[in-house]
mmCIF file of C-alpha atoms and ligand atoms in Angstrom:
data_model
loop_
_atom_site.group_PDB
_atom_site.id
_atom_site.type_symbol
_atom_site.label_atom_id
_atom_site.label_comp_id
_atom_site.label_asym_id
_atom_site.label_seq_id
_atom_site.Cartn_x
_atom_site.Cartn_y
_atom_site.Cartn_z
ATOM 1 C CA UNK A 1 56.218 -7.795 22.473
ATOM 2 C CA UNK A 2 58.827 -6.299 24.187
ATOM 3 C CA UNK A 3 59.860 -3.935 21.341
ATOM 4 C CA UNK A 4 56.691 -2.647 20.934
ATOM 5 C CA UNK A 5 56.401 -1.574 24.294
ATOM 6 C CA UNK A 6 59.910 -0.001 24.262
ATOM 7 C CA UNK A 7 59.079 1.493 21.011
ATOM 8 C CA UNK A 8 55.797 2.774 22.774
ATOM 9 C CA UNK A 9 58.220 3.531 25.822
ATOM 10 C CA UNK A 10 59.806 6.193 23.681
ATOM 11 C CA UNK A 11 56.121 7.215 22.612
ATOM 12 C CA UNK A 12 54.513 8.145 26.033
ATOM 13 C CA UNK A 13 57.644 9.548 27.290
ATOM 14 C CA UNK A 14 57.021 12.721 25.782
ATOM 15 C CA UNK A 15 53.624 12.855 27.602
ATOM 16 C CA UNK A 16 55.308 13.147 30.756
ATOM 17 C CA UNK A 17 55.759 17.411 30.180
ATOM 18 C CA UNK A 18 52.820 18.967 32.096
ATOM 19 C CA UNK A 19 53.220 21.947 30.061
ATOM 20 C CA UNK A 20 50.477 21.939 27.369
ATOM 21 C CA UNK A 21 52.897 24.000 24.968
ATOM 22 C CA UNK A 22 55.507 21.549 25.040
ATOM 23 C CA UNK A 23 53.363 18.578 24.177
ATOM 24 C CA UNK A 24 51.424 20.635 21.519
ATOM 25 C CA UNK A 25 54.706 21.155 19.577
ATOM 26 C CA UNK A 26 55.660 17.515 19.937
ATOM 27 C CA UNK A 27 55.137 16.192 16.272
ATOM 28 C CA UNK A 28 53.761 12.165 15.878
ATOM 29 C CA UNK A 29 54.354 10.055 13.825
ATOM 30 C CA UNK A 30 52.040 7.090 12.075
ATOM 31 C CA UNK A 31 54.684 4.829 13.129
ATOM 32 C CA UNK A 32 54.802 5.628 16.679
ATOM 33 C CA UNK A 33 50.947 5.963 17.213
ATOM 34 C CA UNK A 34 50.752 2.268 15.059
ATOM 35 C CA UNK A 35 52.880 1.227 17.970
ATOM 36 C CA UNK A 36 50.304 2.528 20.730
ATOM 37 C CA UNK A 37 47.766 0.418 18.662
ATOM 38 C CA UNK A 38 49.504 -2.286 18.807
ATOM 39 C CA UNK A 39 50.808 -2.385 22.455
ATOM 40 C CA UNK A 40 48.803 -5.275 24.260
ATOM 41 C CA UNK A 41 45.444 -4.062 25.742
ATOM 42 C CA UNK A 42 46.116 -3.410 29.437
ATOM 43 C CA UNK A 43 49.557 -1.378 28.736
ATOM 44 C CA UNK A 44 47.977 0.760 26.417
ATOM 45 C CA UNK A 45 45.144 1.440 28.480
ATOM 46 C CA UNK A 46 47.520 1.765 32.021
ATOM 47 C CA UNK A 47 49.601 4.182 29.404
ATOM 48 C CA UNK A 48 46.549 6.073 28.574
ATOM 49 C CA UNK A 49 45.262 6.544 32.174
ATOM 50 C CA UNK A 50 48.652 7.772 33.724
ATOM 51 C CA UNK A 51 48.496 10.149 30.974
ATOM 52 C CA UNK A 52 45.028 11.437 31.825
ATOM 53 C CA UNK A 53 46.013 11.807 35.615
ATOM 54 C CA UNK A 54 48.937 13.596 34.568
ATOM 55 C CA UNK A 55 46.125 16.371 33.312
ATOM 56 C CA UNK A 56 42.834 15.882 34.702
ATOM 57 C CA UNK A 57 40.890 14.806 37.377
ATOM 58 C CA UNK A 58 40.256 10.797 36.478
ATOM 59 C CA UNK A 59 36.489 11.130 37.731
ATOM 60 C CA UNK A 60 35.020 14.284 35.893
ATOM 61 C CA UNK A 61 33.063 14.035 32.796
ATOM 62 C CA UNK A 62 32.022 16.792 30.424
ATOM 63 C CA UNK A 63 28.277 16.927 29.195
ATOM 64 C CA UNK A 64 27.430 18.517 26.386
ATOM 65 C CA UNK A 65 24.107 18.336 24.727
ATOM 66 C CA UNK A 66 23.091 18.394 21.419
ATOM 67 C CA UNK A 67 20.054 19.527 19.158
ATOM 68 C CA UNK A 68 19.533 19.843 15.243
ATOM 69 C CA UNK A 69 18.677 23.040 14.461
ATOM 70 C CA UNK A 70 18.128 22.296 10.833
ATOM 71 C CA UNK A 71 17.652 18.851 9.957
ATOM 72 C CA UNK A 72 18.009 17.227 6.124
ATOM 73 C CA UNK A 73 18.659 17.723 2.918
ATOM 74 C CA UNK A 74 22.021 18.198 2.870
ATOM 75 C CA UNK A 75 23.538 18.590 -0.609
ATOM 76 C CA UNK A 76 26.893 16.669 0.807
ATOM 77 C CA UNK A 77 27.657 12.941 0.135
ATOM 78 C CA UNK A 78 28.813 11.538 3.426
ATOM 79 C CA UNK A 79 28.580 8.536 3.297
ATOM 80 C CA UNK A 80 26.909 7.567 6.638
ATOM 81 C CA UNK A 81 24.819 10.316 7.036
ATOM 82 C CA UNK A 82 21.076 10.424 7.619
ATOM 83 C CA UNK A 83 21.028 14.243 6.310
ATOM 84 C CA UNK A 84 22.435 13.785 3.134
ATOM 85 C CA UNK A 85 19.779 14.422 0.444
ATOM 86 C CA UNK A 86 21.236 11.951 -1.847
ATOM 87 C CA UNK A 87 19.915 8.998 0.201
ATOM 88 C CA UNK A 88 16.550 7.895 1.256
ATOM 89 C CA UNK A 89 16.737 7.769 4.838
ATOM 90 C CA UNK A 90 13.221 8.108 5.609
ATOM 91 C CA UNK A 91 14.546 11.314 7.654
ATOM 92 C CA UNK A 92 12.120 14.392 7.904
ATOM 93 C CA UNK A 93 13.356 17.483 6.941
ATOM 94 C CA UNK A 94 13.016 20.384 9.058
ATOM 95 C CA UNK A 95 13.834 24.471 8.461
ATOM 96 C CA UNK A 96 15.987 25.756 10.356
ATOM 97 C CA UNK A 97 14.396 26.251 13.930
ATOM 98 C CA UNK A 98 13.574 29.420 15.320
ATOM 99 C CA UNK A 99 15.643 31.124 18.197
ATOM 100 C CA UNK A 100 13.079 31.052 21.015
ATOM 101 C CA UNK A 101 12.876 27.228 20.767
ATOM 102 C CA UNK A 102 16.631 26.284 20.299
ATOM 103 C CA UNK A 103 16.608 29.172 23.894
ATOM 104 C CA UNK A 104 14.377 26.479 25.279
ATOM 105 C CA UNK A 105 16.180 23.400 24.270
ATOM 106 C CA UNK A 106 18.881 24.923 25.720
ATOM 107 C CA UNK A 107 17.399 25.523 28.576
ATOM 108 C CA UNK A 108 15.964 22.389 28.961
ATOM 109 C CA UNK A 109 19.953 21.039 29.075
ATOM 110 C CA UNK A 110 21.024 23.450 31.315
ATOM 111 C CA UNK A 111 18.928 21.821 33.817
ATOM 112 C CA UNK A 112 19.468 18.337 33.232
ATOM 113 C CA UNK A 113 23.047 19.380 33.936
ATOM 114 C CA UNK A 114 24.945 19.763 30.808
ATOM 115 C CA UNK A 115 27.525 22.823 30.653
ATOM 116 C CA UNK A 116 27.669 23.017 26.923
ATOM 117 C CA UNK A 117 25.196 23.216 24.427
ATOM 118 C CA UNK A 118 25.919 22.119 20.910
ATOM 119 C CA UNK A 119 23.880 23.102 17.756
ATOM 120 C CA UNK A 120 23.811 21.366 14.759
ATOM 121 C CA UNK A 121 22.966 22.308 11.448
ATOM 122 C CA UNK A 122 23.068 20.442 7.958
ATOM 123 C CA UNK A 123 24.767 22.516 5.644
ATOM 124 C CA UNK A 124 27.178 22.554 3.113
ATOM 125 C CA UNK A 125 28.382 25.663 4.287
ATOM 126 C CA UNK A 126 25.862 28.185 5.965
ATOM 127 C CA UNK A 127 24.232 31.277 3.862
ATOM 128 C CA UNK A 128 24.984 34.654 5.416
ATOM 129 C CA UNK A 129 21.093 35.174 6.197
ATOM 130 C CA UNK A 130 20.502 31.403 8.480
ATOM 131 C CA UNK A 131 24.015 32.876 9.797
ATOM 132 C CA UNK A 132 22.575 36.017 11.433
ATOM 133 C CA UNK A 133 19.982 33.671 12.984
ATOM 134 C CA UNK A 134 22.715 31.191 14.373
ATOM 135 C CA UNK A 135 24.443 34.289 15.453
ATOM 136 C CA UNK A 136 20.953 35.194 17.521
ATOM 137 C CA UNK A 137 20.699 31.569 18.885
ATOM 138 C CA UNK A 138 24.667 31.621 20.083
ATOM 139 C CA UNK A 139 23.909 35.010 21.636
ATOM 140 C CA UNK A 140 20.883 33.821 23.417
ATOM 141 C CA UNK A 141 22.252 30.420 24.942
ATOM 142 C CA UNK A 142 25.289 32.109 26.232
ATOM 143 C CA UNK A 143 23.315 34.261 27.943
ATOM 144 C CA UNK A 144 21.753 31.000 29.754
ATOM 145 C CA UNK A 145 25.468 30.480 31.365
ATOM 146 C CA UNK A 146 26.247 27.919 28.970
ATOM 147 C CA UNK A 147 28.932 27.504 27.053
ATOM 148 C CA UNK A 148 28.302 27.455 22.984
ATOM 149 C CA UNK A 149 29.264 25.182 20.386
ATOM 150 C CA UNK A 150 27.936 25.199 16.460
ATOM 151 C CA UNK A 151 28.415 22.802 13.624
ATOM 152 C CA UNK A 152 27.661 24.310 10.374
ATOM 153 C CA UNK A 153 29.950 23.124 8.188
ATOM 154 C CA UNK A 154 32.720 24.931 5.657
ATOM 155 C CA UNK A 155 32.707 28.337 6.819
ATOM 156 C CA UNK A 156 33.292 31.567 4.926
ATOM 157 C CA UNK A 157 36.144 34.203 4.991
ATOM 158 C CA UNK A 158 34.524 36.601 7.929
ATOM 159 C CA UNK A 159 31.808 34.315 9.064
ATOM 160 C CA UNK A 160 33.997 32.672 11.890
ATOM 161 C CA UNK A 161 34.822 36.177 13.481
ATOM 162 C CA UNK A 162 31.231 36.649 13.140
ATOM 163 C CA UNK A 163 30.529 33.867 14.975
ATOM 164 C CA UNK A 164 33.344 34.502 17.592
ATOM 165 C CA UNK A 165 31.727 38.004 18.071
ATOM 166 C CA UNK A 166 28.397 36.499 19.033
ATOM 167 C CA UNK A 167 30.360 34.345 21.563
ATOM 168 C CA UNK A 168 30.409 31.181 20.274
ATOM 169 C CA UNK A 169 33.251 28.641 22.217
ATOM 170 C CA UNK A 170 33.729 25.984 20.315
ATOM 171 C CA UNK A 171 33.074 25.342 16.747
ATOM 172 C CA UNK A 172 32.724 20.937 15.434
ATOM 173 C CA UNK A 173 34.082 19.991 12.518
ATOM 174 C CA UNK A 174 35.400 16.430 11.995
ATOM 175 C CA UNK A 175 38.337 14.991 9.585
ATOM 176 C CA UNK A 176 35.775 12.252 10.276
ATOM 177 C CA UNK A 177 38.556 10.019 8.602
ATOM 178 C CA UNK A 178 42.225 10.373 7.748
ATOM 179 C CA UNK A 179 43.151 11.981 4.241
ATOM 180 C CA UNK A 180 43.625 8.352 2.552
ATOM 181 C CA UNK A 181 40.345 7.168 3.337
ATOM 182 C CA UNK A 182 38.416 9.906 2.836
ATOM 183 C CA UNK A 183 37.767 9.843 -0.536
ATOM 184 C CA UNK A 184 35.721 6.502 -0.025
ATOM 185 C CA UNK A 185 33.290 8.174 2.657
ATOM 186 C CA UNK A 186 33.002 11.608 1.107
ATOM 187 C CA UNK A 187 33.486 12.922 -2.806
ATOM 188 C CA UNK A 188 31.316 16.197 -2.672
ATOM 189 C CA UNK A 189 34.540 17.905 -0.778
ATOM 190 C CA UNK A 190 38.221 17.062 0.396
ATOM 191 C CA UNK A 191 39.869 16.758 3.485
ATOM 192 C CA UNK A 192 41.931 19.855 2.619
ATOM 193 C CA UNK A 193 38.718 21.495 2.505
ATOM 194 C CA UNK A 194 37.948 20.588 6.409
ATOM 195 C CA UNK A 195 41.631 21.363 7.268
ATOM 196 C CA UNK A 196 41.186 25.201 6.156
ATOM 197 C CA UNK A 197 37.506 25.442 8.086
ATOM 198 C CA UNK A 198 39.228 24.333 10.750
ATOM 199 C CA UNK A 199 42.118 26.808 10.278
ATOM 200 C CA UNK A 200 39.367 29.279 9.943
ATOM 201 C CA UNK A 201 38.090 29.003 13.358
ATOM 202 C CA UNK A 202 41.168 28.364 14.762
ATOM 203 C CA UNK A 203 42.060 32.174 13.529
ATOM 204 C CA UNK A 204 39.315 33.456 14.822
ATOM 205 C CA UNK A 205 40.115 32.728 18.505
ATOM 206 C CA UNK A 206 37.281 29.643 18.676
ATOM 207 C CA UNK A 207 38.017 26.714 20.159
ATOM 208 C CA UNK A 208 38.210 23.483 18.103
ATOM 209 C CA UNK A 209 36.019 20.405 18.127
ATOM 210 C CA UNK A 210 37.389 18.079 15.942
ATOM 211 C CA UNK A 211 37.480 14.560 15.960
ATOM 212 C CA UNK A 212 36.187 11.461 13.711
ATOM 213 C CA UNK A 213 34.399 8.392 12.867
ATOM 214 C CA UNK A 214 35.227 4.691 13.501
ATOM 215 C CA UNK A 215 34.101 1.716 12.114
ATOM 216 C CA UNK A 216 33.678 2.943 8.581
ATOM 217 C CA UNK A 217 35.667 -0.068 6.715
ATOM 218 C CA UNK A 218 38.888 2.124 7.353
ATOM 219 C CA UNK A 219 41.947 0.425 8.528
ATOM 220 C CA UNK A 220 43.645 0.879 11.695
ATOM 221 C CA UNK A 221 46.633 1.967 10.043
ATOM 222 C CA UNK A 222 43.512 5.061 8.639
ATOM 223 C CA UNK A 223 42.581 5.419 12.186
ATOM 224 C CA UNK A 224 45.625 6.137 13.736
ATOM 225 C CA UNK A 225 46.723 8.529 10.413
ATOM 226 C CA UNK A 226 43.857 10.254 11.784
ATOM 227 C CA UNK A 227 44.892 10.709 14.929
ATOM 228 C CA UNK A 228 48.423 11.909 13.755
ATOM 229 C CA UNK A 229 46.407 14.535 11.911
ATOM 230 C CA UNK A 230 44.598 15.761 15.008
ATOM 231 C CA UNK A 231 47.652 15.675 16.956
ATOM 232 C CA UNK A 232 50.174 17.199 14.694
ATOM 233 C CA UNK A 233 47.556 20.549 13.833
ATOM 234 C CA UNK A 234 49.158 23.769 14.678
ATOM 235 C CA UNK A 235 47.590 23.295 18.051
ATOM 236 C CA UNK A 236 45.514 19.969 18.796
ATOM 237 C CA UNK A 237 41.745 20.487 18.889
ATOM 238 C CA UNK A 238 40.351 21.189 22.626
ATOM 239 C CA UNK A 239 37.726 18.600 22.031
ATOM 240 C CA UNK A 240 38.342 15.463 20.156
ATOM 241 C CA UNK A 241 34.778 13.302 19.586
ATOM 242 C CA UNK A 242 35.141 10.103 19.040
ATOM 243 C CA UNK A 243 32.711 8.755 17.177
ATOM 244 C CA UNK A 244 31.681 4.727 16.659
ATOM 245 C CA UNK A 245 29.159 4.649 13.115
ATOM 246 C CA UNK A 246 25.982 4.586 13.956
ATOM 247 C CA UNK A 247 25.153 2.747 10.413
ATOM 248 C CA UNK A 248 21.682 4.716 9.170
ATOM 249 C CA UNK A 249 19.727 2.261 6.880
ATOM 250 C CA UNK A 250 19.536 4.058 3.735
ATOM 251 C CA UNK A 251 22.880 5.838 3.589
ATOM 252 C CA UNK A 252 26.200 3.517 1.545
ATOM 253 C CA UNK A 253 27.252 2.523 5.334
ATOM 254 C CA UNK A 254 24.032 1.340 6.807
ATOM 255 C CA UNK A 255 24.536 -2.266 6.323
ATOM 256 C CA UNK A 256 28.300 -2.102 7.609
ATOM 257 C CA UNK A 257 29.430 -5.124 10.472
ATOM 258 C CA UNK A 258 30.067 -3.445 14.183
ATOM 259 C CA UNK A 259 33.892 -2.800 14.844
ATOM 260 C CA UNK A 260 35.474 -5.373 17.635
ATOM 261 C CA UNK A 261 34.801 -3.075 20.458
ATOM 262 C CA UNK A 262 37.999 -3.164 22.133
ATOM 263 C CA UNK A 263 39.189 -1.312 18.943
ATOM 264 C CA UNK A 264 36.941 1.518 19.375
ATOM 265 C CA UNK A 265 38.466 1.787 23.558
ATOM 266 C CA UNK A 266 42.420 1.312 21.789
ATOM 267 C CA UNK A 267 41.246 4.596 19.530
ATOM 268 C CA UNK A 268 40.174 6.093 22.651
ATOM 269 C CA UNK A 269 43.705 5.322 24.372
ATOM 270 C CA UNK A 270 45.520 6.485 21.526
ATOM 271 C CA UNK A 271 43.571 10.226 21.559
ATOM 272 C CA UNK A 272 44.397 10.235 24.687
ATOM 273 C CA UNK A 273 48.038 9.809 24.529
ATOM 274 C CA UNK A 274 48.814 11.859 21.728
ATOM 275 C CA UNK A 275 46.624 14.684 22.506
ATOM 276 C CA UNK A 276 46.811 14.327 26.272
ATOM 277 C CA UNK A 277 45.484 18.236 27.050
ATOM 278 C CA UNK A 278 42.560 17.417 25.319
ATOM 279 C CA UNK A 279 38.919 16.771 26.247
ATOM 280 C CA UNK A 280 38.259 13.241 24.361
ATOM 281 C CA UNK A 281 34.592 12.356 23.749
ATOM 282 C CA UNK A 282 32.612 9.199 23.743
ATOM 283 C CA UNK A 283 30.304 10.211 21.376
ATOM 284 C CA UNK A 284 27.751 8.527 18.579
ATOM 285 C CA UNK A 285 27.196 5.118 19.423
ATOM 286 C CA UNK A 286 27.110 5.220 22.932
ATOM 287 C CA UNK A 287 23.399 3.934 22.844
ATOM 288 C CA UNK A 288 24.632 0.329 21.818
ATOM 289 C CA UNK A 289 27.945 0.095 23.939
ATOM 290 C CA UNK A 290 27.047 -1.759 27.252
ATOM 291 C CA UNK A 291 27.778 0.082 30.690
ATOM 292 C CA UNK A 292 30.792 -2.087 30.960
ATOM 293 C CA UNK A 293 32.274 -0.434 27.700
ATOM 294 C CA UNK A 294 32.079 2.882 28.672
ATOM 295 C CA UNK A 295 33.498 2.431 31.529
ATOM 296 C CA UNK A 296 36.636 0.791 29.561
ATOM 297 C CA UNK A 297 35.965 3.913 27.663
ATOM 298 C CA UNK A 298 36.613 6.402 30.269
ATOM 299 C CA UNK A 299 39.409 4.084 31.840
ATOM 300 C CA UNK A 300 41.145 4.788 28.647
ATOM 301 C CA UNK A 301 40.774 8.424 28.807
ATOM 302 C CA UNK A 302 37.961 10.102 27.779
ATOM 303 C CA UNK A 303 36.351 12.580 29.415
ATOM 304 C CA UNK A 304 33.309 13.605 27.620
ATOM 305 C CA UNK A 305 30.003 12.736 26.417
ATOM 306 C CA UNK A 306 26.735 13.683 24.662
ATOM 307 C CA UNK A 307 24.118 14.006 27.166
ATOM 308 C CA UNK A 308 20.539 13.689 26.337
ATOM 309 C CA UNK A 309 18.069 11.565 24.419
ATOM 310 C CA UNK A 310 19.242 12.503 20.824
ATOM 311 C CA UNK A 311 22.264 13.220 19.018
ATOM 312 C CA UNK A 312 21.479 15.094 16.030
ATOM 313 C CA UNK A 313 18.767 12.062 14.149
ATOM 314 C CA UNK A 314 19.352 9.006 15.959
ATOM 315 C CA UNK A 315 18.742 8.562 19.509
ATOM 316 C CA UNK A 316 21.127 8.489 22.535
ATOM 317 C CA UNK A 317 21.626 6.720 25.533
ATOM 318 C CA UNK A 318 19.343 6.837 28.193
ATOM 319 C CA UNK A 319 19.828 9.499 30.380
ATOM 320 C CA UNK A 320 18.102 7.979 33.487
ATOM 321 C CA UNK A 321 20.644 5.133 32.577
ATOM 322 C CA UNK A 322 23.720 7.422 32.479
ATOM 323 C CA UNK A 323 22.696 9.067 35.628
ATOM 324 C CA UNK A 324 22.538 5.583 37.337
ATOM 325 C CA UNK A 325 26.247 4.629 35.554
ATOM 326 C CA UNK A 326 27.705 7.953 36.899
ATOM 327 C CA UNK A 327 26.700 7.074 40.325
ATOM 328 C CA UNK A 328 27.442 3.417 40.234
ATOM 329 C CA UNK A 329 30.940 4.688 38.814
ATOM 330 C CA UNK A 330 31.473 7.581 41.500
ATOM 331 C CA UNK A 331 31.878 10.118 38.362
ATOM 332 C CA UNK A 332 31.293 13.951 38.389
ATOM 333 C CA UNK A 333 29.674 15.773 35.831
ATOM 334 C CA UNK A 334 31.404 18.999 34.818
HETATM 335 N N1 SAM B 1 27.106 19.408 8.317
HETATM 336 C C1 SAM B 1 28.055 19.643 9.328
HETATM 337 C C2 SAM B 1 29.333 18.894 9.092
HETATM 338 O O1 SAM B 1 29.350 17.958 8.322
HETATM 339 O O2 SAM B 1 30.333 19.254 9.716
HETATM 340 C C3 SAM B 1 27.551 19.383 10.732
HETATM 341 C C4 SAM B 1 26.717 18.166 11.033
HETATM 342 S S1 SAM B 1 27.488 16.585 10.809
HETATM 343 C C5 SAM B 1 26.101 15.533 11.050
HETATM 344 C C6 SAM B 1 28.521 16.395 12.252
HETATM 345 C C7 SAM B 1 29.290 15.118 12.438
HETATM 346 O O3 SAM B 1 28.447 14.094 12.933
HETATM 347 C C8 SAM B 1 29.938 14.478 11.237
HETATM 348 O O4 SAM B 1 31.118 15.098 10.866
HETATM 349 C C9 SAM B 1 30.182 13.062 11.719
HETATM 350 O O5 SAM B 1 31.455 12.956 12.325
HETATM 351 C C10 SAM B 1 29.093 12.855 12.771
HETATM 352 N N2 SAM B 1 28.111 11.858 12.298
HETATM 353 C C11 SAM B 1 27.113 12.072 11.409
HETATM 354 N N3 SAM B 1 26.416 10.946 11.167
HETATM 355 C C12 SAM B 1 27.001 9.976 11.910
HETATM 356 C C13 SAM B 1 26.759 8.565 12.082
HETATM 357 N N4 SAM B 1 25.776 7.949 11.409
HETATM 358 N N5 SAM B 1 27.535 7.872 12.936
HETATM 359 C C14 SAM B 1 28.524 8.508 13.600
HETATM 360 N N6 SAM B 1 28.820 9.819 13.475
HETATM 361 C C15 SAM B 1 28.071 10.547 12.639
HETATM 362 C C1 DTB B 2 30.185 14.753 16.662
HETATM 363 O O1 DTB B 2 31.379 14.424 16.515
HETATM 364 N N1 DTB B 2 29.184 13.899 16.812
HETATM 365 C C2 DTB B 2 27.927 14.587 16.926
HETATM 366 C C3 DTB B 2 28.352 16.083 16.888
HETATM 367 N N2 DTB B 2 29.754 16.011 16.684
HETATM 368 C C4 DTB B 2 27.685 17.017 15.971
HETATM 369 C C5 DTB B 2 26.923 14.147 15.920
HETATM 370 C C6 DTB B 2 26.672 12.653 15.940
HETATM 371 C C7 DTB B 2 25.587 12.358 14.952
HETATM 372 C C8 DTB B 2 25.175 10.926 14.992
HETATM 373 C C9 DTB B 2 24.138 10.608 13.976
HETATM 374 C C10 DTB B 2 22.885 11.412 14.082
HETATM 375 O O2 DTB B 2 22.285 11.504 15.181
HETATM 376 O O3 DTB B 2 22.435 11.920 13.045
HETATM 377 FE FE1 SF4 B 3 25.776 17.191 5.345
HETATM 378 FE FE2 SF4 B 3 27.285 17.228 7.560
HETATM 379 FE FE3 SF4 B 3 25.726 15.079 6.959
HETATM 380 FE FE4 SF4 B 3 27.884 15.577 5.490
HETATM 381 S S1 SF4 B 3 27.857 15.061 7.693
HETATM 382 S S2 SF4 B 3 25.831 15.040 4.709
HETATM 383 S S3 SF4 B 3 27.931 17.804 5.483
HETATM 384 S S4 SF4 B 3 25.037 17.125 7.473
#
């Protein structure tokens, strides 16, 4: 025990550097973040939330709201997804929606209080004509005062600046897993093909959302190769969702055991160590997790949440519930 924490010692050290620059260039390792993992419980979470004073207020959240602006029949095999058109879901496909009700939507979230509105479409990789249309929507909910975010999936030379141009903020697009492991979620494209996307938008001057999935039969040693993929990019993403599968019935993973929760919160410490500038989200699978969870979930760093009674198919938590947990917790929404 005791040279794990000093090997973790040497690990959070470098955390201590206020300056986002210096911790961006700091390179990890699988070893060292294996050694986070396997710290005992409280230190890694006491590690995690000295980190997260060190660069943000401990009691602010970020909301951000999601809606499905095109919904199905996806050509892509992911292997938990509810979208793709290779499994029977039971899921109803839907066009892509048009701008004036995405501008309500939008709306809608804006005064429920979320600052960031999140669109998501599924696509391979979006045509140039249900571009221009995103393009319209991105244009329209900025103009609400909120800030933008897209998923659309492999983007095109040009269509990031595009997007950038209309005034889109952030851009999602998961590793979902680390490059070992992904070949047993997804086969219809590579990791290497998310990695350029994401150098894409990264390019253009958009900010990235990137983060993954746990609880997919990968092994810890996958998750925290995941996170040393995150970490180590040029520059880490700004927002880093986290995940927990939400197993669709239907899809390869929809029969898959729940993850020992407390494995899920160690992921959570571990983003939030390694990429301590970062806004980490509690994200799918927040529906199931008890109050008590996500509260060990924010005690271990993260600092962001979908807000709102769907995610993109499946439902969300409550928000009448969430309101009641923010002010049973004393948190601030931001
Ligand atoms: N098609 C685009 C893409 O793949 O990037 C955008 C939509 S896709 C649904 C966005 C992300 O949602 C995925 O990368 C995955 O991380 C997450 N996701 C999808 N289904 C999920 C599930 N059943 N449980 C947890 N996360 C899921
Ligand atoms: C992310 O990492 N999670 C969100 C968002 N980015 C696009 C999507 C979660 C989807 C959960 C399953 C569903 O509702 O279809
Ligand atoms: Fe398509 Fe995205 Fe679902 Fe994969 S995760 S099947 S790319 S919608």
């Amino acid at each position: 025990m005791m040279q794990v924490a000093a090997a973790a010692d040497a690990v959070t050290a470098g955390c201590a550097f206020p300056d986002q620059e210096v911790s961006a260039r700091r390179q990890w390792s699988l070893a060292e973040v294996l050694a986070l993992y396997d710290l005992p419980f409280m230190e890694l979470i006491w590690r995690a939330q000295n980190v997260h004073r060190q660069h943000f207020d401990a009691n602010a959240i970020q909301r951000s709201t999601l809606l499905s602006i095109k919904t199905g029949g996806c050509s892509e095999d992911c292997s938990y997804c509810s979208q793709s058109a290779r499994y029977d879901t039971d899921l109803e496909r839907e066009r892509l929606m048009p701008v004036d009700e995405v501008v309500a939507a939008a709306q809608s979230a804006k005064d429920k209080g979320a600052s960031r509105f999140c669109m998501g479409a599924a696509w391979r990789s979006p045509k140039e004509s249900d571009l221009e249309k995103v393009l319209e929507m991105v244009r329209e909910v900025k103009a609400l005062g909120l800030q933008t975010c897209v998923t659309l999936g492999m983007l095109k030379e040009g269509q990031a600046e595009k997007l950038k141009d209309a005034g889109l903020d952030y851009y999602n697009h998961n590793l979902d897993t680390d490059k070992e492991f992904y070949g047993q979620v997804i086969r219809s494209h590579t990791h290497d093909d998310r990695l350029d996307t994401l150098a894409q938008v990264r390019d253009a001057g958009i900010s990235v959302c990137s983060g993954g999935i746990i609880g997919m039969g990968e092994s810890r040693r996958n998750r925290a190769a995941m996170l040393v993929q995150l970490a180590n990019l040029p520059k880490p993403p700004e927002s880093v969702p986290i995940n927990n599968l939400v197993p669709v019935p239907g899809t390869p993973f929809g029969e898959l055991p729940p993850l020992d929760p407390f494995e899920f919160v160690r992921t959570i410490a571990a983003a939030r160590i390694t990429m301590p500038t970062s806004y980490v989200r509690l994200s799918a699978g927040r529906q199931e997790m008890s109050d008590e969870l996500q509260t060990l979930c924010f005690l271990a760093g993260a600092n962001s949440m979908f807000y709102g009674e769907q995610l993109l198919t499946t439902d969300n938590a409550d928000i009448r519930r969430d309101d009641a947990l923010f002010e049973r917790l004393g948190l601030r929404a931001i």
